[in-house]
XYZ file of C-alpha atoms in Angstrom:
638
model
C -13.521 29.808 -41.606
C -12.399 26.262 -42.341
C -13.611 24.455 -38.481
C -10.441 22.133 -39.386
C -8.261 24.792 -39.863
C -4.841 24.450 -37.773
C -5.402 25.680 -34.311
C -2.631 25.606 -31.224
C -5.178 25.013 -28.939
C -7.769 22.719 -30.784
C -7.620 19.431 -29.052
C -9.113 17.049 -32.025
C -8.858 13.257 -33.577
C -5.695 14.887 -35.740
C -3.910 15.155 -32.081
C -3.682 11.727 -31.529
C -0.592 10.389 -32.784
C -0.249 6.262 -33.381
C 3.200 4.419 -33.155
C 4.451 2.252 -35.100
C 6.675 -0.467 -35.982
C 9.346 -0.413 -32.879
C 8.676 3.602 -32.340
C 6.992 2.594 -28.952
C 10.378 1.682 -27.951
C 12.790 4.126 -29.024
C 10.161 6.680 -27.407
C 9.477 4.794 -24.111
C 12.791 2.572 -23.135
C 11.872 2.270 -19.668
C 8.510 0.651 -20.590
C 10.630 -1.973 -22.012
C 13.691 -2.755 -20.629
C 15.634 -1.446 -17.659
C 17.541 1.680 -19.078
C 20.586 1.921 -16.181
C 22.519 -0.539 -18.468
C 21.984 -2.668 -21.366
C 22.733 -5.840 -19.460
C 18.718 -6.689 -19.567
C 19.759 -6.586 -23.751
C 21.817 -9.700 -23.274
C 19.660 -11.136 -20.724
C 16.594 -11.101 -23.130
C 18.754 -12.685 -25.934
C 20.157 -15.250 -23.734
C 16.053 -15.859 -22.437
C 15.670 -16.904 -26.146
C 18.120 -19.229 -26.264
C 17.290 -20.867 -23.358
C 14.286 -21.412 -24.699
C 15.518 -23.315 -27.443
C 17.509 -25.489 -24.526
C 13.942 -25.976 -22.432
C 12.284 -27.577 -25.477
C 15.251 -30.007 -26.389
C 16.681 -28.166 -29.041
C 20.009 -26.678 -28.089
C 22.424 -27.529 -25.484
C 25.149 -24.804 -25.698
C 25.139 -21.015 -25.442
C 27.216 -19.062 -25.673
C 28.178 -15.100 -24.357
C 31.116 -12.836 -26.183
C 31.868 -9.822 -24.799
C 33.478 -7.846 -27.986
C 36.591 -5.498 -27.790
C 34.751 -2.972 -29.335
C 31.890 -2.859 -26.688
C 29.668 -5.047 -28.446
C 28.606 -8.552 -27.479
C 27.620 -11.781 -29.250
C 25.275 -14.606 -27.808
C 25.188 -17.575 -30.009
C 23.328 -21.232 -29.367
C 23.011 -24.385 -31.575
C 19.258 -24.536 -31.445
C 16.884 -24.781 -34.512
C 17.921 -21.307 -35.837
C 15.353 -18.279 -36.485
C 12.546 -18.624 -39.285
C 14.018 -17.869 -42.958
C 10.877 -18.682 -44.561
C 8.340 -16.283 -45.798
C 5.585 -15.831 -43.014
C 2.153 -16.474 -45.460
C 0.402 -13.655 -44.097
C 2.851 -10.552 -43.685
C 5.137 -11.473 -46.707
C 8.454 -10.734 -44.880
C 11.016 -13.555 -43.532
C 10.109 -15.106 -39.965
C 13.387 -13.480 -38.629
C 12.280 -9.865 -40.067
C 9.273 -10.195 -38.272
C 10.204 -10.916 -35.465
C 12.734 -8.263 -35.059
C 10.486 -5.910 -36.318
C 7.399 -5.950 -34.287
C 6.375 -5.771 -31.279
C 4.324 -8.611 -29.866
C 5.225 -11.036 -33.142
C 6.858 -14.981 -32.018
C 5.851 -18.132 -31.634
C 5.548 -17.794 -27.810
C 1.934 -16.601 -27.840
C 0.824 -20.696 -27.740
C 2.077 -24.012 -26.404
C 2.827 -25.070 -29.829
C 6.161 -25.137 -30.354
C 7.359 -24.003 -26.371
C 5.739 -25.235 -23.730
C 7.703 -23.219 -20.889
C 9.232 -19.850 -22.169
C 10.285 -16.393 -20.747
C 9.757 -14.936 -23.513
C 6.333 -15.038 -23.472
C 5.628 -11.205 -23.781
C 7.037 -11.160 -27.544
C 8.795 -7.899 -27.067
C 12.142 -9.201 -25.675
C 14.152 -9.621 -28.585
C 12.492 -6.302 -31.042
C 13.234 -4.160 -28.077
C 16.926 -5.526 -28.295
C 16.838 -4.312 -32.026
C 14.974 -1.113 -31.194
C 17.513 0.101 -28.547
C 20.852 -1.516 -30.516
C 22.717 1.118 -33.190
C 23.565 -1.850 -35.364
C 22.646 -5.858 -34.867
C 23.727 -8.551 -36.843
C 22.103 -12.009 -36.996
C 23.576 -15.444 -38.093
C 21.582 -18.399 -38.863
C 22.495 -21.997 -39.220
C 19.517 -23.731 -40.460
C 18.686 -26.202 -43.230
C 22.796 -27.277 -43.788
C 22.747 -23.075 -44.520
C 23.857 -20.546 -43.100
C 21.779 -16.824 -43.600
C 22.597 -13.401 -42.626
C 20.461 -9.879 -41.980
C 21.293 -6.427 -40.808
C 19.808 -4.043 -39.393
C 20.416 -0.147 -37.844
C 18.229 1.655 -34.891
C 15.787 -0.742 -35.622
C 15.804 -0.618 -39.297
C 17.045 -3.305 -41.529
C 19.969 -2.435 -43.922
C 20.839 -5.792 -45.043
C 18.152 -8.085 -46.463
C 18.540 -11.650 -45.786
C 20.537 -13.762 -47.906
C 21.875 -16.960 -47.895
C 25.398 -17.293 -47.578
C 27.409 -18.771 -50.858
C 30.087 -21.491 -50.486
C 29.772 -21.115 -46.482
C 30.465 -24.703 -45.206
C 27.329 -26.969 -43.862
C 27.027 -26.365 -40.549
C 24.103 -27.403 -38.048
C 21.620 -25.354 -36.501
C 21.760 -22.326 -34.556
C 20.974 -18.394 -34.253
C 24.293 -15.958 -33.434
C 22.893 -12.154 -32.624
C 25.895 -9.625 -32.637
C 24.670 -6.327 -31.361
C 25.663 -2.638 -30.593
C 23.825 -1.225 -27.908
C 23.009 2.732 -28.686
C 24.406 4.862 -25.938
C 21.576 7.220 -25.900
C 18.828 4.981 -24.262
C 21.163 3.756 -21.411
C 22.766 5.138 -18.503
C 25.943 3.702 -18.647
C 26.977 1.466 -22.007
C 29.380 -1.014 -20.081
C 28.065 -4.156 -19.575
C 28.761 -5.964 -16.235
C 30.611 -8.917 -16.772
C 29.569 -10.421 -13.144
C 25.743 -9.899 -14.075
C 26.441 -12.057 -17.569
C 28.462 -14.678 -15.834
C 25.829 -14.627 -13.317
C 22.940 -15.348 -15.764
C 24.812 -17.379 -17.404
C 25.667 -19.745 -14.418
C 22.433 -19.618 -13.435
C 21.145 -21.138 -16.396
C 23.178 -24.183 -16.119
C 22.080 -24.810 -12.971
C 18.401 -24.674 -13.727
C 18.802 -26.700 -17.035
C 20.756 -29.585 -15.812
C 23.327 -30.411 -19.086
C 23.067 -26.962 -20.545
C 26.651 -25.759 -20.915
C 27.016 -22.446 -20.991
C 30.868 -19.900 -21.777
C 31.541 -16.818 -21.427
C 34.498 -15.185 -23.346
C 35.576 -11.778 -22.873
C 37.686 -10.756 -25.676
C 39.457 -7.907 -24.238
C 40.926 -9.431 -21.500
C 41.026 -12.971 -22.339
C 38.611 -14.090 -19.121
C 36.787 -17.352 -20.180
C 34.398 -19.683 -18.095
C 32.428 -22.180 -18.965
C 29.471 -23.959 -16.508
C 27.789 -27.197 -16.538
C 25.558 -28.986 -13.827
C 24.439 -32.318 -14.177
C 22.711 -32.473 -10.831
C 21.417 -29.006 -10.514
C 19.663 -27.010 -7.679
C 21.081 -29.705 -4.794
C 24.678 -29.130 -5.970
C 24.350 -25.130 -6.595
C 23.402 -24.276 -2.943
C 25.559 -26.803 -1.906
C 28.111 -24.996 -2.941
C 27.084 -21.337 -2.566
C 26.950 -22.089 1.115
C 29.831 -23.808 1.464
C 31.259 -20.852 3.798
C 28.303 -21.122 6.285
C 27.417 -23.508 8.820
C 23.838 -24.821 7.836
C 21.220 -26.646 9.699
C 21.576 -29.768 7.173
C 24.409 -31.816 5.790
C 22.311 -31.809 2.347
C 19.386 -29.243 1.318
C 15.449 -30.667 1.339
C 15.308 -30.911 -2.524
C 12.225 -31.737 -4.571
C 10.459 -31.827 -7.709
C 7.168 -32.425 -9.099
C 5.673 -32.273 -12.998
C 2.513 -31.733 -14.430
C 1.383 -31.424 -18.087
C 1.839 -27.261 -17.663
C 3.673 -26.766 -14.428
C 6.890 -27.911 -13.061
C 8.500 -26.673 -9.933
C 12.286 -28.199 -8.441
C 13.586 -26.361 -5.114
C 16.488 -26.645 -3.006
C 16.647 -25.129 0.586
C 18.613 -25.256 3.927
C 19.124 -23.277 7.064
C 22.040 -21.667 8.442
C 22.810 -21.967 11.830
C 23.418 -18.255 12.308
C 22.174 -14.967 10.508
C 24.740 -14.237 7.423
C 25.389 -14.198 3.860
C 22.967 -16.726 2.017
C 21.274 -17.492 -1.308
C 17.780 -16.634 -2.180
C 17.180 -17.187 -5.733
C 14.390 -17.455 -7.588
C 13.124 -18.278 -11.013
C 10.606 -18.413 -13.521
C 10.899 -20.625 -16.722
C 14.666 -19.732 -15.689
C 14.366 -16.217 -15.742
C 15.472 -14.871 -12.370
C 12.466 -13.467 -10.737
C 14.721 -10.652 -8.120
C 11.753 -9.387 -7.054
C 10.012 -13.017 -5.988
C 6.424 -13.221 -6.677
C 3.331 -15.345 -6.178
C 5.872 -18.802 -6.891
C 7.976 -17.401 -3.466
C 5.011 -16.767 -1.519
C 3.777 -20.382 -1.933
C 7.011 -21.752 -1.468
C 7.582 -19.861 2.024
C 4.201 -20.456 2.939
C 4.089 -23.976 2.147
C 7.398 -24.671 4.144
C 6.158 -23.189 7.041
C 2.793 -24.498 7.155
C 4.853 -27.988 6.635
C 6.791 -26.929 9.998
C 3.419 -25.817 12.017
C 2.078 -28.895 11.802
C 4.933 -31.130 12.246
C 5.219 -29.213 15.821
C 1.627 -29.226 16.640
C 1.618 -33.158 15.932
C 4.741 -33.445 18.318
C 3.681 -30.929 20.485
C 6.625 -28.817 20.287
C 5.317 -25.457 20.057
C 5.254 -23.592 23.598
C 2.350 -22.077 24.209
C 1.245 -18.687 23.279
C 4.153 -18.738 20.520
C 3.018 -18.319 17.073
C 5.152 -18.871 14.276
C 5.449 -16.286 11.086
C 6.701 -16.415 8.068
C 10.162 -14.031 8.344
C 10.651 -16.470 11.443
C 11.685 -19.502 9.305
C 12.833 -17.132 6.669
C 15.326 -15.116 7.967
C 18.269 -17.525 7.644
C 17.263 -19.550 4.869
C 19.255 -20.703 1.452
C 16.943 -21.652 -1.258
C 16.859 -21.943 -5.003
C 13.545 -21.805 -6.693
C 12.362 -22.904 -9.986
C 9.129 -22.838 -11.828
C 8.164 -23.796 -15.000
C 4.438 -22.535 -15.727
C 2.783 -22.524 -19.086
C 1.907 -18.879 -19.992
C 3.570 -17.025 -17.080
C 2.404 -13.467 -16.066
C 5.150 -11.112 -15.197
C 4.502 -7.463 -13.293
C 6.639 -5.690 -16.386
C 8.707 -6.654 -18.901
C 11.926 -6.722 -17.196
C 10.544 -9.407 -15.781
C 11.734 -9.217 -12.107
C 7.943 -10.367 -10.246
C 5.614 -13.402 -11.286
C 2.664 -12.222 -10.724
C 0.455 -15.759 -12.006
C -1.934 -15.624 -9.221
C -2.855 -19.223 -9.294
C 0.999 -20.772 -9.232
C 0.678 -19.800 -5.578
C -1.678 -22.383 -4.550
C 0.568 -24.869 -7.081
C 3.305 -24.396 -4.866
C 2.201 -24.520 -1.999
C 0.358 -27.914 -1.952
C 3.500 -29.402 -3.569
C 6.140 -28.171 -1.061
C 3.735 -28.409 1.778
C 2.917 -31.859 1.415
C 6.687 -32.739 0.101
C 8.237 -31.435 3.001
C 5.213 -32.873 5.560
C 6.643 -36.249 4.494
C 10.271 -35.155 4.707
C 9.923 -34.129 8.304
C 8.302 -37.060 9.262
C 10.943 -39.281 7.596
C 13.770 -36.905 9.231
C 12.498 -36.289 12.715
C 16.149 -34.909 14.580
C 16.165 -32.633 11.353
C 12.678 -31.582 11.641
C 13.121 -31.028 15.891
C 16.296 -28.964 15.092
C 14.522 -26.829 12.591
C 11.717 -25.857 14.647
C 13.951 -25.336 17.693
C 15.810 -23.086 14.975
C 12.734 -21.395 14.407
C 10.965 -21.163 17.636
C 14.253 -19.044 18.787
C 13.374 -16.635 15.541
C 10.289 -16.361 17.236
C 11.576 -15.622 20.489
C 13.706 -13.076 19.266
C 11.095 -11.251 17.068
C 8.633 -11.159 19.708
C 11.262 -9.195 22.362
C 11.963 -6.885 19.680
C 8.231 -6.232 18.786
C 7.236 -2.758 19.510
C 4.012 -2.844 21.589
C 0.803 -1.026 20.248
C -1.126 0.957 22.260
C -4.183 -0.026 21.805
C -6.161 3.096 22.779
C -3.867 5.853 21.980
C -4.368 9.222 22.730
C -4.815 10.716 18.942
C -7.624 12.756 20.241
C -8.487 11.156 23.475
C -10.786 8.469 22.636
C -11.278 4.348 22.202
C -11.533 2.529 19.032
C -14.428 3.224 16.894
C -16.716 -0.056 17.153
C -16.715 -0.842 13.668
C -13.001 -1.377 13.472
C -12.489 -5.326 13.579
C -8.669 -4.972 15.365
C -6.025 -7.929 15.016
C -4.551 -9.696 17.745
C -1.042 -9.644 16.870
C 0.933 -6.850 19.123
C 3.840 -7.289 16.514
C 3.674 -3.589 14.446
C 5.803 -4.901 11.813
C 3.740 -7.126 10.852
C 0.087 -5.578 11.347
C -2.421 -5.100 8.448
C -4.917 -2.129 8.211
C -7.399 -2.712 5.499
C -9.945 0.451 4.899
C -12.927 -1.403 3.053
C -15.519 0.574 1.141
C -18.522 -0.254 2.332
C -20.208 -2.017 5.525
C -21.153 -5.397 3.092
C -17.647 -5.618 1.796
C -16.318 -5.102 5.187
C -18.517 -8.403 6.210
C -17.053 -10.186 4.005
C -13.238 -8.766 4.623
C -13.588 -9.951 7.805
C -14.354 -13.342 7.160
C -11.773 -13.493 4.743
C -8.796 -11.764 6.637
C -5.788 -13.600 9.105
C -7.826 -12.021 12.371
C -3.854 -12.664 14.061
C -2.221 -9.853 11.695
C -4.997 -8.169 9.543
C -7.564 -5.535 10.674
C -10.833 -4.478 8.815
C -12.116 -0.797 9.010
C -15.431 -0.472 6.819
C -15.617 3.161 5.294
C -19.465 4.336 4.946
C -18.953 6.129 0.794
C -16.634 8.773 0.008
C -14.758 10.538 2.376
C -14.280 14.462 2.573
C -11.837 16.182 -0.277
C -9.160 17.174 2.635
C -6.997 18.644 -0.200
C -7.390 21.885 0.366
C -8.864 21.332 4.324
C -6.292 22.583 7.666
C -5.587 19.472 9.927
C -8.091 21.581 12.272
C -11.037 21.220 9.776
C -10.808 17.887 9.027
C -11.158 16.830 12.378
C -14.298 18.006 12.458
C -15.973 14.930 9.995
C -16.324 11.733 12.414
C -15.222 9.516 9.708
C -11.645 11.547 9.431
C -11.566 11.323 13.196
C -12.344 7.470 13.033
C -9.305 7.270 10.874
C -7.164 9.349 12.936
C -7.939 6.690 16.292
C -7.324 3.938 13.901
C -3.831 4.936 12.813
C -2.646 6.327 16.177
C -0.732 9.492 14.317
C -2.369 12.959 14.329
C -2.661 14.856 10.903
C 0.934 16.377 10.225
C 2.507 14.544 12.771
C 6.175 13.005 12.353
C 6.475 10.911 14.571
C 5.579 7.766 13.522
C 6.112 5.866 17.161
C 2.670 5.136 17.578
C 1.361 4.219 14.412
C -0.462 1.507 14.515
C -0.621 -0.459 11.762
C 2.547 -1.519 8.948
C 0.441 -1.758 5.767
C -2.488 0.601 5.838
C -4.216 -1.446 2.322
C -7.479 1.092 1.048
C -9.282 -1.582 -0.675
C -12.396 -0.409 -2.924
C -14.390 -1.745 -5.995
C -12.775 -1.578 -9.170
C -15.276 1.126 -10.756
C -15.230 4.786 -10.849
C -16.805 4.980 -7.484
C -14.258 2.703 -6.149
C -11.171 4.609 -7.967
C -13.185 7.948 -6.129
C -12.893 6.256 -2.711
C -9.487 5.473 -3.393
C -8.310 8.913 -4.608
C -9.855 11.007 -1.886
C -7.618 8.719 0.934
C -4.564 8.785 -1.058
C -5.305 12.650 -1.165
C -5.899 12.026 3.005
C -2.453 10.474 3.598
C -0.126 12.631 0.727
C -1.519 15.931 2.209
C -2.193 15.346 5.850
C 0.202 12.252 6.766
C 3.264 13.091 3.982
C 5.777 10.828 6.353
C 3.462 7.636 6.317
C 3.591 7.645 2.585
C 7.351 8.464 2.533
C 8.125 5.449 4.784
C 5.734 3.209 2.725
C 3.287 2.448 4.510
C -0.080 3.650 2.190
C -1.151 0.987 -0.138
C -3.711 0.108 -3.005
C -5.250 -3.429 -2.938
C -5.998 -4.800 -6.537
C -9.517 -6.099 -6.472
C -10.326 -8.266 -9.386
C -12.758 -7.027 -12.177
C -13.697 -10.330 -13.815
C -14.003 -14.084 -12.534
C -13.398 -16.525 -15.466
C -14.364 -19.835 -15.082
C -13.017 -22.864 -17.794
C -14.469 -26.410 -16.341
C -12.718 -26.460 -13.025
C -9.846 -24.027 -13.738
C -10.841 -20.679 -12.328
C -8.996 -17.252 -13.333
C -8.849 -13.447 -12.384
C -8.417 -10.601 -14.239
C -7.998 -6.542 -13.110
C -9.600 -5.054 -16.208
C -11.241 -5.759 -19.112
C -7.917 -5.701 -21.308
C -6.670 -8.843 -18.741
C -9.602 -10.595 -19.088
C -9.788 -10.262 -23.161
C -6.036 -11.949 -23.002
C -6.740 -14.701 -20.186
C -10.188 -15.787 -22.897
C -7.710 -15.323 -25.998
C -4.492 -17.837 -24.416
C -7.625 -20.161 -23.552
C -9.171 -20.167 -26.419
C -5.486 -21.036 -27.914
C -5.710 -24.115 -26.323
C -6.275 -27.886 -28.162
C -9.496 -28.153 -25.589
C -10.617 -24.492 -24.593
C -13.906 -25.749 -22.846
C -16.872 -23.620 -22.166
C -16.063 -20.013 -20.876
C -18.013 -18.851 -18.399
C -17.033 -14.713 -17.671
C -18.597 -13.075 -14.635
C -17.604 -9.238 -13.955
C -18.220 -8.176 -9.906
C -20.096 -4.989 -9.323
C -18.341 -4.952 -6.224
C -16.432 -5.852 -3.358
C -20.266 -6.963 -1.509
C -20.233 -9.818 -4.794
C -17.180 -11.754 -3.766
C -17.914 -14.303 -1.050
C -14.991 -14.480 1.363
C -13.034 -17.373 -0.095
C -12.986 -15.216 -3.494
C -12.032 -12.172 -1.341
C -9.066 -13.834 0.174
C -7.578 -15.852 -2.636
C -8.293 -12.322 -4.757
C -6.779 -9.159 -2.542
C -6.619 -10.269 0.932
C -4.013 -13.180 0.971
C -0.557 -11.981 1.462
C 0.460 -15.317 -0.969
C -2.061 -14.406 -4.010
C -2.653 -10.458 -3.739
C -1.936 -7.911 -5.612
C -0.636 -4.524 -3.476
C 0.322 -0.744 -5.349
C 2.597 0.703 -2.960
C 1.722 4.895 -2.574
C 5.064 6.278 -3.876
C 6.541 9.552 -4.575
C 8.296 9.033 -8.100
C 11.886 9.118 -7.785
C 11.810 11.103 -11.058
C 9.907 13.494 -9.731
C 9.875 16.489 -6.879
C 7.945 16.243 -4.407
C 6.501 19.610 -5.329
C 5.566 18.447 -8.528
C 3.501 15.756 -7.241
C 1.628 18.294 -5.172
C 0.888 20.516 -8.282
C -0.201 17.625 -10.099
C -2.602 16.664 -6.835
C -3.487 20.254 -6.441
C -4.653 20.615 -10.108
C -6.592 17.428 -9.851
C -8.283 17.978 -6.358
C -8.249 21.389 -5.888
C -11.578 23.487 -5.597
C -9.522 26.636 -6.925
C -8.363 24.882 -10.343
C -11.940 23.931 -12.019
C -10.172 25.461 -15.301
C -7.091 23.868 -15.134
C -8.613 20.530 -14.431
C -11.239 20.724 -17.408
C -8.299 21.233 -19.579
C -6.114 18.966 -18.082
C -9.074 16.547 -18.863
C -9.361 17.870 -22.433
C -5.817 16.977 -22.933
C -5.245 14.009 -21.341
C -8.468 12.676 -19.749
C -7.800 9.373 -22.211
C -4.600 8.193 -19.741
C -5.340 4.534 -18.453
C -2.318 3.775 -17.004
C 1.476 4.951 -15.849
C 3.964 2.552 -16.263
């Protein structure tokens, strides 16, 4: 018998099937792009162009919304490659249409600030598009190219007896119905992206045409962030006449805010952005920016002795009614996916922060009524929150007894905004204690790995002193519903990153899905993200997750004109980090990195308990070795 003969159940190297071309995308959408619309389509187009408009070469876009359900996005920039790139033998615009991870965004060559840094963006618009035209104005010519699902049908040419022109790029596309929800593009989201882009590139004008009903607008700010919020709050009484507004500029990092305070709680503006792509979600550029206003405002009322005593001031309290508009510029931005919607650049935290803290330290001082009304604004947000603070019970009754004594408890009776870290290990706890906020953040060191409860009654696990240690700590019995007294608002399990660590980490995500379901419904279970790999270039200090992070932090620093000397440490675990590392890393609220413990939408909750029960269970030893067979290569779900 041939061993290579075909077999159903033979799991072998002719099972693994590779991808190619823009296959990833046609197979995976959602990896890409976000698949309810194809309004991220246009966005990632437009993100090109602007990026033309951040490095001086174009000052117009523009946005057509076709008749026939198609839309246009054109800009007068330097126009796409038409030249023959040396090494793949196929036109720069082919390329980059055509493969994944292929632009000129990769280096600080010729952008210095994009979006686009990923180099998917516009190959997933092609991938996803059921036909998509380009134009090119370049060299006093004017080029076309076609192409269908991805494929090109039309090679490029240049365009006989078509007038001189100058420069630009025009992409007409079709979005294919069968990778999106709903086909329809919103109008508002356009015009809102569009708008936005103005305003964060002061003398970019930007139109918007719809041909079907004849709608057209067209935006232009010359002075930017200070006249946008300006006149998005026009409706609301604010603290200020005119917003705090600054700016500062380094060699790879630019940040410009606007903010002000309304007077009561309502409809405001909270925007964000990153290399002026709107970052919804924040990220580590809005954590430095809230924390360096308020740590601004602490000290302005601890050197006039404003602050009553006893009253601590958070960060919701000067965030609840604020307006702001955000923008970074950062060389080689890091975004949690590709749609974009979270920086996730550790280090712009600590960027932002020092420049808006000690921007708005001298603004206060130069401003004193408008710093004394703020904080009186604020102190009353404290006021408030504090009556409305449920009280924790320090010693509940979960099974009669006091705090274990290795639990390092936080001071702050606030529940909403209490922190419950379980640490692996009585040396990492040492050092999570040094490195944690003792006011909001508690530290519980875990001695190894905890029982498999999978398949244990509530009963039985009660009877292992660690479980029961956990139980006291939370305040909620196993199977219990009623969430009342739990103790904590984040319960963070924070391990090493190895296989022991991952271990740790499974069997108390197996703890809380089985035995405390309704804690993980309401979102309060999640993972910290310890870093793998410290990477030091001269003073400039990085961290990376995993080994594939760490090969692409060394590879954009070895792009650089300079790299310097690279010095690459990888922690063995948690115990290795001293506690400044620890905080900066995991601990920080501004600079962490937090999995929330979710039930997939997508999925049944059933589902998610066969999959657990399959993986933890001490009946399914078959069905776990060939689960393992099958699929025991996974690294990661998007």
């Amino acid at each position: 018998m041939n061993l290579f003969e075909s077999d159903p159940g033979r799991y072998d190297a002719r099972s693994i099937e590779i991808l190619k071309g823009l296959d990833p995308v046609k197979r995976r959408p959602g990896m890409y792009t976000d698949t309810t619309s194809p309004d991220h389509l246009v966005f990632e187009v437009i993100d090109n162009s602007v990026d033309e408009a951040i490095a001086g070469y174009a000052d117009t876009i523009e946005v057509v919304l076709k008749s026939d359900g198609s839309v246009k996005v054109s800009d007068n920039g330097r126009g796409m490659p038409v030249d023959v790139h040396p090494e793949e033998g196929i036109s720069g615009v082919e390329l980059i249409m055509t493969r994944l991870h292929a632009g000129a965004k990769f280096s600080n060559k010729d952008y210095a600030f994009s979006g686009g840094l990923h180099g998917v963006g516009v190959s997933v618009v092609n991938a996803l598009s059921s036909r998509l035209d380009i134009t090119i104005f370049r060299n006093s010519h004017e080029y076309v190219i076609g192409f269908e699902n991805g494929i090109k049908t039309k090679d490029l040419e240049q365009v006989k007896d078509a007038e001189p022109k100058g420069s630009g790029t025009s992409v007409h596309f079709f979005p294919n119905p069968k990778f999106f929800e709903r086909t329809v593009f919103s109008k508002t989201a356009i015009q809102t992206a569009l708008k936005s882009k103005a305003v964060l590139c002061p003398g970019l004008k930007t139109r918007f045409l719809d041909e079907a009903s004849g709608e057209e607008n067209t935006w232009t700010y010359e002075k930017g962030l200070d006249e946008y919020l300006t006149e998005s709050l026009k409706n609301q009484e604010t603290l200020f006449d005119k917003p705090f507004t600054g700016e500062c500029r380094t060699d790879d990092f630019q940040a410009s805010w606007a903010v002000n305070w309304m007077i009561e709680p309502g409809h405001t503006l909270e925007e964000s952005y990153v290399n002026l792509i709107p970052t919804r979600l924040g990220g580590t550029h809005v954590n430095g920016f809230r924390s360096g206003l308020l740590e601004s405002l602490r000290e302005f009322c601890k050197f006039r002795n404003l602050l009553p005593k006893g009253l601590f001031l958070a960060p919701e309290d000067i965030w609840n009614t604020v307006g702001y508009v955000l923008s970074v510029k950062l060389s080689e931005a890091q975004f949690s996916g590709q749609t974009k919607e979270r920086l996730s650049s550790r280090h712009c935290a600590g960027l932002v922060n020092l420049q808006v803290r000690d921007a708005f330290s001298l603004w206060l001082n130069q401003h004193v009524d408008r710093g004394e009304a703020l904080a009186e604004l604020v102190m009353d947000q404290a006021r408030a929150r504090v009556r409305k603070s449920r009280k924790v019970i320090r010693k509940p009754a979960a099974n009669g007894g006091v705090m274990p004594a290795k639990l390092s408890d936080c001071t702050s009776d606030d529940q909403q905004r209490r922190e419950l870290f379980f640490v692996e290990g009585d040396s990492a706890g040492g050092s999570a204690k040094q490195a944690r906020d003792r006011r909001f953040q508690a530290i519980m060191p875990l001695r190894g790995k905890i029982l498999n409860t999978w398949d244990m009654a509530p009963a039985a696990i009660m009877e292992s002193k660690e479980i029961r240690d956990i139980v006291q700590v939370l305040g909620v019995l196993p199977g219990e519903a009623d969430l009342s007294r739990l103790r904590y608002s984040k319960i963070c399990i924070l391990a090493d990153a190895d296989s022991d660590g991952l271990h740790i980490a499974t069997l108390l995500c197996a703890l809380f899905l089985r035995h405390f379901p309704d804690i993980v419904k309401t979102g309060h279970v999640f993972m910290a993200m310890p870093p793998l790999y410290r990477i030091d270039v001269g003073k400039e200090v990085f961290y990376a997750l995993d080994d594939e992070e760490r090969q692409s932090i060394v590879k954009r620093i070895n792009r650089r004109k300079k790299p310097g000397k690279i010095h690459v440490q990888r922690f063995k675990g948690l115990g290795e980090m001293n506690p400044a590392q620890l905080k900066e890393t995991t601990i920080a609220p501004d600079s962490r990195r937090l999995v929330q413990l979710t039930v997939d939408a997508a999925d049944t909750l059933a589902d998610v308990y066969e999959t657990m029960d399959m993986l933890l269970g001490k009946k399914r030893a078959k069905d776990r070795k060939e689960w393992i067979e099958a699929q025991g290569d996974i690294k990661e779900i998007e």
